[in-house]
C-alpha positions as a Markdown table, in Angstrom:
| # | Residue | x | y | z |
|---|---|---|---|---|
| 1 | Met | -5.4 | -159.8 | -94.9 |
| 2 | Ile | -8.2 | -159.8 | -97.6 |
| 3 | Asn | -10.7 | -158.1 | -99.9 |
| 4 | Arg | -14.3 | -157.7 | -97.8 |
| 5 | Arg | -15.4 | -156.1 | -100.9 |
| 6 | Thr | -15.4 | -158.5 | -103.2 |
| 7 | Phe | -16.2 | -161.9 | -101.0 |
| 8 | Ser | -19.6 | -160.0 | -99.9 |
| 9 | Lys | -20.3 | -158.9 | -103.4 |
| 10 | Ala | -19.0 | -160.7 | -106.7 |
| 11 | Val | -19.5 | -157.9 | -109.4 |
| 12 | Gly | -19.8 | -159.2 | -113.1 |
| 13 | Leu | -18.7 | -156.7 | -115.6 |
| 14 | Gly | -18.1 | -159.0 | -118.1 |
| 15 | Thr | -14.6 | -157.4 | -119.3 |
| 16 | Gly | -12.9 | -160.3 | -120.7 |
| 17 | Ala | -10.9 | -161.6 | -118.1 |
| 18 | Thr | -9.5 | -164.9 | -119.0 |
| 19 | Ala | -10.4 | -167.3 | -116.1 |
| 20 | Val | -8.5 | -170.7 | -115.7 |
| 21 | Ser | -9.0 | -173.3 | -113.5 |
| 22 | Leu | -6.0 | -175.3 | -112.6 |
| 23 | Ser | -5.3 | -178.0 | -111.0 |
| 24 | Gly | -2.1 | -179.7 | -110.0 |
| 25 | Leu | 0.4 | -182.6 | -109.3 |
| 26 | Gly | 0.5 | -182.9 | -105.8 |
| 27 | Thr | -0.6 | -180.0 | -103.6 |
| 28 | Asp | 1.1 | -177.9 | -106.2 |
| 29 | Ala | -1.3 | -176.2 | -109.2 |
| 30 | Ser | 0.5 | -176.0 | -112.7 |
| 31 | Ala | 0.1 | -172.8 | -114.1 |
| 32 | Ser | 1.8 | -173.1 | -117.6 |
| 33 | Ala | -0.3 | -170.8 | -120.1 |
| 34 | Ala | 0.1 | -169.9 | -123.7 |
| 35 | Pro | 3.2 | -168.2 | -124.2 |
| 36 | His | 3.1 | -164.6 | -124.5 |
| 37 | Ala | 5.3 | -162.9 | -127.4 |
| 38 | Arg | 7.9 | -160.5 | -125.4 |
| 39 | Pro | 7.8 | -157.4 | -127.0 |
| 40 | Gly | 10.3 | -157.2 | -130.0 |
| 41 | Gly | 11.6 | -160.0 | -129.8 |
| 42 | Gly | 8.5 | -162.8 | -130.0 |
| 43 | Ser | 10.2 | -164.7 | -127.5 |
| 44 | Gln | 8.2 | -167.5 | -126.0 |
| 45 | Ala | 7.3 | -167.2 | -122.4 |
| 46 | Pro | 9.4 | -170.6 | -120.7 |
| 47 | Thr | 7.5 | -173.6 | -119.1 |
| 48 | Val | 8.2 | -173.5 | -115.1 |
| 49 | Pro | 9.7 | -176.7 | -114.1 |
| 50 | Ala | 6.9 | -178.6 | -111.7 |
| 51 | Ile | 8.6 | -178.7 | -108.1 |
| 52 | Thr | 7.0 | -180.4 | -105.0 |
| 53 | Pro | 5.9 | -177.7 | -102.8 |
| 54 | Gly | 8.5 | -177.9 | -99.4 |
| 55 | Thr | 11.2 | -178.9 | -101.7 |
| 56 | His | 13.3 | -175.8 | -99.8 |
| 57 | Thr | 13.0 | -174.9 | -96.4 |
| 58 | Ser | 15.9 | -172.0 | -96.4 |
| 59 | Phe | 17.2 | -168.9 | -98.5 |
| 60 | Ser | 21.1 | -169.1 | -98.2 |
| 61 | Glu | 21.8 | -166.1 | -96.7 |
| 62 | Ile | 19.6 | -162.8 | -95.3 |
| 63 | Lys | 21.5 | -159.8 | -96.9 |
| 64 | Gln | 20.9 | -156.5 | -94.7 |
| 65 | Val | 20.6 | -152.5 | -96.2 |
| 66 | Lys | 19.6 | -149.2 | -95.5 |
| 67 | Ala | 16.6 | -148.5 | -97.4 |
| 68 | Gly | 14.5 | -145.1 | -96.6 |
| 69 | Val | 14.0 | -145.3 | -92.9 |
| 70 | Leu | 14.8 | -148.9 | -92.6 |
| 71 | Asn | 17.5 | -151.8 | -92.3 |
| 72 | Val | 15.9 | -154.1 | -94.7 |
| 73 | Gly | 16.5 | -157.6 | -94.5 |
| 74 | Tyr | 16.4 | -159.9 | -97.6 |
| 75 | Ala | 17.0 | -163.0 | -99.6 |
| 76 | Glu | 18.6 | -162.7 | -103.0 |
| 77 | Ser | 19.2 | -165.2 | -105.5 |
| 78 | Gly | 19.8 | -165.8 | -109.0 |
| 79 | Pro | 22.5 | -163.6 | -111.8 |
| 80 | Ser | 22.8 | -160.3 | -110.2 |
| 81 | His | 22.3 | -158.5 | -113.8 |
| 82 | Gly | 19.4 | -160.6 | -114.6 |
| 83 | Pro | 15.7 | -159.2 | -115.0 |
| 84 | Val | 14.4 | -158.1 | -111.3 |
| 85 | Val | 11.6 | -159.8 | -109.7 |
| 86 | Met | 10.6 | -158.5 | -106.2 |
| 87 | Leu | 8.5 | -161.3 | -103.8 |
| 88 | Leu | 6.1 | -159.1 | -101.7 |
| 89 | His | 5.1 | -161.2 | -98.4 |
| 90 | Gly | 1.3 | -161.0 | -96.4 |
| 91 | Trp | 0.4 | -161.4 | -93.0 |
| 92 | Pro | 1.0 | -163.5 | -91.3 |
| 93 | Tyr | 3.6 | -165.0 | -93.2 |
| 94 | Asp | 7.2 | -163.6 | -94.2 |
| 95 | Ile | 9.9 | -164.6 | -96.8 |
| 96 | His | 9.5 | -168.2 | -96.3 |
| 97 | Ser | 6.2 | -167.8 | -98.6 |
| 98 | Tyr | 8.5 | -167.9 | -101.6 |
| 99 | Val | 11.4 | -170.6 | -100.2 |
| 100 | Asp | 10.6 | -172.7 | -103.5 |
| 101 | Val | 9.5 | -169.7 | -105.9 |
| 102 | Ala | 12.7 | -167.8 | -105.6 |
| 103 | Pro | 15.1 | -170.6 | -107.0 |
| 104 | Leu | 12.7 | -171.5 | -109.9 |
| 105 | Leu | 12.5 | -167.9 | -110.4 |
| 106 | Ala | 16.6 | -168.0 | -110.5 |
| 107 | Asp | 17.1 | -170.7 | -112.6 |
| 108 | Leu | 15.8 | -168.9 | -115.5 |
| 109 | Gly | 18.0 | -166.0 | -115.2 |
| 110 | Tyr | 16.0 | -163.7 | -113.0 |
| 111 | Arg | 17.3 | -161.7 | -110.2 |
| 112 | Val | 15.2 | -162.7 | -107.1 |
| 113 | Ile | 14.7 | -160.4 | -104.2 |
| 114 | Val | 12.8 | -161.4 | -101.0 |
| 115 | Pro | 12.2 | -158.7 | -98.3 |
| 116 | Tyr | 11.0 | -158.9 | -95.2 |
| 117 | Leu | 8.2 | -155.9 | -94.9 |
| 118 | Arg | 8.5 | -153.4 | -92.1 |
| 119 | Gly | 8.1 | -155.4 | -88.1 |
| 120 | His | 9.2 | -158.7 | -90.1 |
| 121 | Gly | 12.0 | -160.9 | -89.2 |
| 122 | Ser | 15.5 | -159.1 | -89.8 |
| 123 | Thr | 14.2 | -155.8 | -90.7 |
| 124 | Thr | 14.3 | -152.7 | -88.5 |
| 125 | Phe | 14.0 | -149.2 | -87.9 |
| 126 | Leu | 16.6 | -147.2 | -88.0 |
| 127 | Ser | 15.6 | -144.7 | -85.5 |
| 128 | His | 13.8 | -145.3 | -82.4 |
| 129 | His | 12.3 | -141.9 | -83.3 |
| 130 | Thr | 10.0 | -143.1 | -86.6 |
| 131 | Pro | 6.7 | -143.8 | -85.6 |
| 132 | Arg | 5.8 | -147.5 | -86.3 |
| 133 | Thr | 3.0 | -146.7 | -88.4 |
| 134 | Ala | 2.0 | -148.8 | -91.5 |
| 135 | Glu | 0.0 | -147.3 | -93.7 |
| 136 | Gln | -0.5 | -149.0 | -97.1 |
| 137 | Ser | 1.3 | -146.2 | -98.4 |
| 138 | Ala | 4.4 | -146.2 | -96.2 |
| 139 | Ile | 5.0 | -150.0 | -97.1 |
| 140 | Ala | 5.1 | -149.3 | -100.8 |
| 141 | Leu | 7.9 | -146.6 | -100.1 |
| 142 | Asp | 9.3 | -148.8 | -98.2 |
| 143 | Val | 9.9 | -150.9 | -101.5 |
| 144 | Ile | 10.2 | -147.9 | -103.3 |
| 145 | Ser | 13.4 | -147.0 | -100.9 |
| 146 | Leu | 14.8 | -150.8 | -101.1 |
| 147 | Met | 14.7 | -150.6 | -104.8 |
| 148 | Asp | 16.7 | -147.4 | -105.3 |
| 149 | Ala | 19.0 | -148.9 | -102.4 |
| 150 | Leu | 19.9 | -151.7 | -104.5 |
| 151 | Lys | 20.1 | -149.5 | -107.5 |
| 152 | Ile | 17.6 | -151.7 | -109.3 |
| 153 | Glu | 15.3 | -149.0 | -111.6 |
| 154 | Lys | 12.5 | -151.1 | -112.3 |
| 155 | Ala | 11.2 | -155.0 | -111.2 |
| 156 | Val | 8.3 | -157.5 | -111.9 |
| 157 | Leu | 6.5 | -156.9 | -108.9 |
| 158 | Ala | 5.1 | -160.1 | -107.1 |
| 159 | Gly | 2.9 | -160.7 | -103.9 |
| 160 | Phe | 0.1 | -162.0 | -102.0 |
| 161 | Asp | -2.0 | -160.4 | -99.2 |
| 162 | Trp | -0.2 | -157.2 | -98.0 |
| 163 | Gly | 2.7 | -157.8 | -100.8 |
| 164 | Ser | -0.2 | -157.5 | -103.6 |
| 165 | Arg | -1.5 | -154.6 | -101.8 |
| 166 | Thr | 1.5 | -152.9 | -102.2 |
| 167 | Ala | 2.8 | -154.2 | -105.1 |
| 168 | Asp | -0.7 | -152.7 | -106.7 |
| 169 | Ile | 0.5 | -149.1 | -105.1 |
| 170 | Ile | 3.5 | -149.1 | -106.8 |
| 171 | Ala | 2.3 | -150.1 | -109.9 |
| 172 | Ala | -0.3 | -147.5 | -110.1 |
| 173 | Leu | 1.8 | -144.3 | -108.7 |
| 174 | Trp | 5.4 | -145.1 | -110.0 |
| 175 | Pro | 4.3 | -147.6 | -113.2 |
| 176 | Glu | 7.9 | -146.1 | -114.2 |
| 177 | Arg | 9.4 | -148.6 | -111.8 |
| 178 | Val | 7.6 | -152.1 | -112.6 |
| 179 | Thr | 8.2 | -154.2 | -115.5 |
| 180 | Ser | 4.9 | -156.3 | -115.2 |
| 181 | Leu | 2.8 | -157.2 | -112.2 |
| 182 | Val | 1.0 | -160.2 | -110.5 |
| 183 | Ser | -1.2 | -159.5 | -107.9 |
| 184 | Thr | -2.9 | -162.0 | -105.9 |
| 185 | Ser | -6.6 | -161.5 | -104.9 |
| 186 | Gly | -6.7 | -159.1 | -107.5 |
| 187 | Tyr | -6.6 | -155.2 | -107.0 |
| 188 | Leu | -6.2 | -154.7 | -103.4 |
| 189 | Ile | -5.6 | -150.8 | -103.0 |
| 190 | Thr | -7.7 | -149.7 | -99.8 |
| 191 | Asp | -10.3 | -146.6 | -99.7 |
| 192 | Arg | -10.6 | -146.1 | -96.2 |
| 193 | Lys | -13.9 | -144.5 | -96.6 |
| 194 | Met | -15.6 | -147.5 | -97.9 |
| 195 | Gln | -14.6 | -149.3 | -95.0 |
| 196 | Ala | -17.2 | -147.7 | -92.6 |
| 197 | Ala | -20.4 | -149.3 | -94.5 |
| 198 | Pro | -21.0 | -152.8 | -92.8 |
| 199 | Ala | -20.8 | -155.9 | -94.7 |
| 200 | Asp | -23.0 | -158.9 | -94.7 |
| 201 | Pro | -22.7 | -160.5 | -91.0 |
| 202 | Ala | -20.9 | -164.0 | -92.8 |
| 203 | Val | -18.9 | -161.3 | -94.0 |
| 204 | Glu | -18.0 | -159.8 | -90.9 |
| 205 | Arg | -17.3 | -163.0 | -89.2 |
| 206 | Thr | -14.8 | -164.0 | -91.8 |
| 207 | Trp | -12.6 | -160.8 | -90.0 |
| 208 | Trp | -12.6 | -161.5 | -86.7 |
| 209 | Tyr | -9.4 | -160.9 | -86.2 |
| 210 | Gln | -9.3 | -157.2 | -87.4 |
| 211 | Trp | -12.1 | -156.7 | -84.9 |
| 212 | Tyr | -10.4 | -158.8 | -82.4 |
| 213 | Phe | -7.0 | -156.1 | -83.0 |
| 214 | Ala | -9.5 | -153.0 | -82.5 |
| 215 | Thr | -10.1 | -154.3 | -78.7 |
| 216 | Pro | -7.8 | -154.1 | -75.8 |
| 217 | Arg | -7.7 | -158.1 | -75.4 |
| 218 | Gly | -6.3 | -158.1 | -79.2 |
| 219 | Lys | -4.0 | -155.6 | -78.4 |
| 220 | Ala | -2.5 | -157.9 | -75.6 |
| 221 | Ala | -2.6 | -161.0 | -77.5 |
| 222 | Met | -0.7 | -159.8 | -80.1 |
| 223 | Glu | 2.2 | -157.6 | -77.6 |
| 224 | Asp | 2.6 | -161.2 | -75.8 |
| 225 | Glu | 4.7 | -163.5 | -77.6 |
| 226 | Thr | 3.6 | -166.4 | -77.3 |
| 227 | Ser | -0.2 | -165.8 | -78.0 |
| 228 | Arg | 1.0 | -164.6 | -81.3 |
| 229 | Leu | 2.4 | -167.6 | -82.2 |
| 230 | Ala | -0.5 | -169.2 | -81.6 |
| 231 | Leu | -3.0 | -166.9 | -83.2 |
| 232 | Cys | -1.0 | -166.4 | -86.4 |
| 233 | Arg | -1.0 | -170.5 | -86.3 |
| 234 | Tyr | -4.5 | -170.6 | -86.2 |
| 235 | Val | -5.2 | -167.8 | -89.1 |
| 236 | Trp | -2.8 | -170.7 | -91.2 |
| 237 | Thr | -5.5 | -173.2 | -90.6 |
| 238 | Leu | -8.3 | -171.2 | -91.5 |
| 239 | Val | -7.2 | -169.4 | -94.4 |
| 240 | Ser | -5.4 | -172.8 | -96.1 |
| 241 | Pro | -7.3 | -175.5 | -95.8 |
| 242 | Asn | -6.0 | -177.9 | -97.6 |
| 243 | Trp | -2.6 | -176.7 | -96.6 |
| 244 | Ala | -0.8 | -179.8 | -94.5 |
| 245 | Phe | 1.8 | -177.5 | -93.2 |
| 246 | Asp | 4.0 | -179.3 | -90.0 |
| 247 | Asp | 5.6 | -177.5 | -86.8 |
| 248 | Ala | 9.0 | -177.1 | -88.8 |
| 249 | Thr | 7.3 | -174.8 | -91.5 |
| 250 | Tyr | 5.1 | -172.8 | -89.3 |
| 251 | Asn | 8.1 | -172.0 | -86.8 |
| 252 | Arg | 10.5 | -171.4 | -89.8 |
| 253 | Thr | 8.2 | -168.2 | -90.4 |
| 254 | Ala | 6.9 | -167.5 | -86.7 |
| 255 | Glu | 10.8 | -166.4 | -86.1 |
| 256 | Ala | 10.1 | -163.4 | -88.1 |
| 257 | Phe | 7.1 | -162.5 | -85.8 |
| 258 | Lys | 9.4 | -162.3 | -82.9 |
| 259 | Asn | 10.5 | -159.2 | -84.1 |
| 260 | Pro | 10.0 | -156.0 | -81.3 |
| 261 | Asp | 8.1 | -153.9 | -83.7 |
| 262 | Tyr | 5.6 | -156.5 | -85.2 |
| 263 | Ala | 3.0 | -155.9 | -82.8 |
| 264 | Ala | 3.1 | -152.1 | -83.4 |
| 265 | Val | 2.9 | -152.6 | -87.2 |
| 266 | Val | 0.3 | -155.2 | -87.5 |
| 267 | Leu | -2.2 | -153.6 | -85.1 |
| 268 | Phe | -1.8 | -150.0 | -87.0 |
| 269 | Asn | -2.2 | -151.6 | -90.2 |
| 270 | Tyr | -5.2 | -153.0 | -89.2 |
| 271 | Arg | -6.5 | -150.4 | -86.9 |
| 272 | Trp | -5.7 | -147.7 | -89.4 |
| 273 | Arg | -7.9 | -149.9 | -92.1 |
| 274 | Ile | -10.9 | -149.1 | -90.5 |
| 275 | Gly | -10.5 | -145.6 | -88.9 |
| 276 | Leu | -9.2 | -146.1 | -85.4 |
| 277 | Val | -5.9 | -144.4 | -86.0 |
| 278 | Asp | -5.0 | -141.4 | -87.8 |
| 279 | Thr | -3.0 | -141.3 | -91.4 |
| 280 | Asp | 0.4 | -140.0 | -90.6 |
| 281 | His | 1.1 | -136.3 | -91.9 |
| 282 | Arg | 3.7 | -137.6 | -94.3 |
| 283 | Tyr | 1.9 | -140.4 | -96.0 |
| 284 | Ala | -1.3 | -137.8 | -96.1 |
| 285 | Arg | -0.5 | -137.0 | -99.6 |
| 286 | His | -0.3 | -140.3 | -100.9 |
| 287 | Glu | -3.0 | -141.9 | -99.0 |
| 288 | Lys | -5.3 | -139.4 | -101.0 |
| 289 | Leu | -4.3 | -140.4 | -104.4 |
| 290 | Leu | -4.5 | -143.8 | -103.4 |
| 291 | Ala | -8.6 | -143.5 | -102.1 |
| 292 | Ala | -9.3 | -142.0 | -105.6 |
| 293 | Gln | -8.7 | -146.2 | -106.6 |
| 294 | Pro | -5.9 | -145.2 | -109.6 |
| 295 | Ala | -6.0 | -147.6 | -112.0 |
| 296 | Ile | -3.2 | -149.9 | -113.1 |
| 297 | His | -1.9 | -149.6 | -116.7 |
| 298 | Val | 1.1 | -152.2 | -116.3 |
| 299 | Pro | 0.9 | -155.9 | -117.7 |
| 300 | Thr | -0.6 | -157.6 | -114.7 |
| 301 | Val | -1.5 | -161.2 | -114.2 |
| 302 | Thr | -4.1 | -162.3 | -111.5 |
| 303 | Leu | -4.3 | -165.1 | -109.7 |
| 304 | Asp | -7.0 | -166.1 | -107.2 |
| 305 | Ala | -6.6 | -168.7 | -105.1 |
| 306 | Ala | -9.8 | -171.2 | -105.3 |
| 307 | Leu | -9.6 | -172.4 | -101.4 |
| 308 | Asp | -9.2 | -168.9 | -100.1 |
| 309 | Pro | -11.8 | -167.9 | -97.8 |
| 310 | Phe | -11.7 | -164.7 | -99.3 |
| 311 | Thr | -11.8 | -165.3 | -102.7 |
| 312 | Ala | -15.2 | -164.4 | -103.8 |
| 313 | Pro | -17.7 | -166.4 | -106.4 |
| 314 | Pro | -17.3 | -166.7 | -108.8 |
| 315 | Gly | -13.2 | -166.7 | -108.6 |
| 316 | Asp | -13.0 | -165.0 | -111.9 |
| 317 | Gly | -11.2 | -161.9 | -111.2 |
| 318 | Ser | -14.7 | -160.1 | -112.8 |
| 319 | Gly | -15.0 | -158.2 | -109.6 |
| 320 | Tyr | -11.8 | -156.4 | -109.8 |
| 321 | Arg | -11.0 | -156.3 | -113.9 |
| 322 | Phe | -11.7 | -152.8 | -114.5 |
| 323 | His | -9.2 | -151.6 | -112.5 |
| 324 | Phe | -6.5 | -153.3 | -114.7 |
| 325 | Thr | -6.4 | -151.2 | -118.2 |
| 326 | Gly | -3.2 | -152.5 | -119.7 |
| 327 | Pro | -2.1 | -156.5 | -121.0 |
| 328 | Tyr | -3.7 | -158.6 | -118.5 |
| 329 | Ala | -4.5 | -162.4 | -118.1 |
| 330 | His | -6.4 | -164.0 | -115.2 |
| 331 | Arg | -6.2 | -167.4 | -113.2 |
| 332 | Thr | -7.8 | -169.7 | -110.9 |
| 333 | Ile | -5.7 | -171.9 | -109.1 |
| 334 | Ala | -7.8 | -174.9 | -107.8 |
| 335 | Asp | -7.4 | -176.7 | -104.7 |
| 336 | Ile | -5.0 | -174.0 | -102.8 |
| 337 | Gly | -5.8 | -172.1 | -100.0 |
| 338 | His | -4.6 | -168.2 | -99.2 |
| 339 | Asn | -0.9 | -168.6 | -99.4 |
| 340 | Leu | -1.0 | -169.3 | -102.8 |
| 341 | Pro | 3.3 | -169.0 | -103.6 |
| 342 | Gln | 4.2 | -171.8 | -100.9 |
| 343 | Glu | 1.0 | -174.0 | -101.5 |
| 344 | Ala | 1.4 | -173.6 | -105.4 |
| 345 | Pro | 5.1 | -172.2 | -105.7 |
| 346 | Thr | 4.9 | -173.6 | -109.5 |
| 347 | Ala | 2.0 | -171.7 | -110.3 |
| 348 | Phe | 3.2 | -168.5 | -108.9 |
| 349 | Ala | 6.3 | -168.6 | -110.7 |
| 350 | Gln | 4.8 | -169.4 | -114.1 |
| 351 | Ala | 2.9 | -166.4 | -113.6 |
| 352 | Val | 5.7 | -164.4 | -112.8 |
| 353 | Val | 7.3 | -165.3 | -116.1 |
| 354 | Asp | 4.3 | -165.2 | -118.0 |
| 355 | Ala | 3.2 | -161.4 | -116.5 |
| 356 | Asp | 6.7 | -160.8 | -117.7 |
| 357 | His | 6.3 | -161.9 | -121.1 |
| 358 | Leu | 3.0 | -160.0 | -121.6 |
| 359 | Pro | 3.1 | -157.0 | -123.9 |
| 360 | Ser | 4.8 | -153.8 | -122.8 |
| 361 | Thr | 2.8 | -151.1 | -121.8 |
| 362 | Gly | 6.3 | -149.0 | -121.9 |
| 363 | Ala | 7.5 | -147.0 | -118.9 |
| 364 | Asp | 4.1 | -144.6 | -118.8 |
| 365 | Gly | 1.6 | -146.9 | -119.5 |
| 366 | Pro | -0.5 | -147.6 | -122.9 |
| 367 | Gly | 0.0 | -145.1 | -125.3 |
| 368 | Arg | 3.8 | -143.8 | -124.9 |
| 369 | Arg | 5.1 | -144.2 | -128.4 |
| 370 | Pro | 8.1 | -146.5 | -129.2 |
| 371 | Gly | 11.1 | -145.7 | -128.9 |
| 372 | Arg | 10.5 | -142.4 | -126.9 |
| 373 | Ala | 12.1 | -141.6 | -123.9 |
| 374 | Pro | 10.1 | -142.8 | -120.6 |
| 375 | Arg | 9.3 | -139.8 | -117.9 |
| 376 | Arg | 12.1 | -139.2 | -115.8 |
| 377 | Arg | 12.1 | -141.7 | -113.0 |
| 378 | Arg | 10.7 | -140.5 | -109.7 |
| 379 | Thr | 13.1 | -142.1 | -107.3 |
| 380 | Ala | 11.7 | -142.3 | -103.8 |
| 381 | Val | 11.6 | -139.3 | -101.7 |
| 382 | Pro | 10.3 | -138.3 | -98.0 |
| 383 | Pro | 6.6 | -138.9 | -97.6 |
| 384 | Gly | 4.5 | -136.0 | -98.6 |
| 385 | Arg | 7.2 | -134.8 | -101.4 |
| 386 | Gly | 7.6 | -136.0 | -104.8 |
| 387 | Arg | 4.8 | -136.2 | -107.5 |
| 388 | Pro | 3.8 | -139.9 | -107.9 |
| 389 | Ala | 2.0 | -140.9 | -111.6 |
| 390 | Val | -1.7 | -141.2 | -111.0 |
| 391 | Arg | -4.1 | -140.9 | -113.9 |
| 392 | Arg | -7.7 | -140.3 | -113.0 |
| 393 | Gly | -10.2 | -142.1 | -115.7 |
| 394 | Gly | -13.3 | -140.6 | -114.3 |
| 395 | Pro | -15.8 | -141.8 | -111.7 |
| 396 | Arg | -15.4 | -145.0 | -110.5 |
| 397 | Pro | -17.8 | -147.6 | -109.5 |
| 398 | Arg | -18.7 | -147.9 | -106.1 |
| 399 | Arg | -17.1 | -150.8 | -104.4 |
| 400 | Arg | -16.5 | -152.0 | -101.1 |
| 401 | Ser | -12.0 | -152.0 | -100.0 |
| 402 | Asp | -9.5 | -154.3 | -99.5 |
| 403 | Trp | -9.0 | -155.6 | -95.9 |
| 404 | Arg | -6.1 | -158.2 | -96.2 |
């Protein structure tokens, strides 16, 4: 799920992040901010209307499309020719984290795509020969392949947990595919070598399920459907202490955990992060690039949930601010836990709209002359080939990597 690095050591870099504590109406948090000028247009970001969390309970339709190694299940709403927003869920969650966010954005004219990640819901592998791996770059390439399959040139990417990490990776390696970024908990790209160092005991205790998954006992729990569903529900209660979700809310999401590849994907991902399983050779080059902790240049809004146990004090984004070099804003959402978009849909949707109205850095990051053609788009390619755009800016500070 989260970030052992920032939880164990809050780094005050004094980089000018805008930290805003937002209290909400009911259990939602209102995230309205000062309007930003749209590049070249001077338009203001609209204010997202407040909605009570849980107003919507389902999507009208789940579509399927072959993309890369997957047959991806996804929900879609909004006008087909609107600017695209891709909403990416985390673990242990599914597309229902965005069941209230999607209609808010669709009503503002966005085309909203909410995919099940590999191993979740109706997303399946096209071949039984494909290894059920889940490296961070594999999941990012799944999203690139989905964008290609849907003929989406670029999109606003927004996520939390696994979704934040995936969006961060695409923004770092393929910035020409990203209009802007909303990343809950900030910079979550994992450097596996940094995972080897132990953290404070209290922090290690917070990651109990990751150590559990490293054992035969944890593996057996994930592979047994009844135990798996009980474990995932228990995680919800720990990481969202203020969220009074009911059985129906959990059960709608838990259907996605019955995917036949769910246990294999989740176990691989968490074991891979701590070096218990090796990187598939097809993703090795991408993981080498990500180990360098590339900066993110696209316009970005980062969010911290104040009640998320993985949010490091003081919750102002200062510990990861230096990773974001383009137009930037940060918000702390008060009284909200880990599943931020479902607990505070108005706040999350407003962050998406405001990120979309931050000044543009251009297709290839800051410095591209206005009106100059962007670099040729790099579409999804078989892992290990292609040339992701990575900018190295000198040595990076030592830091613990992210564990979400």
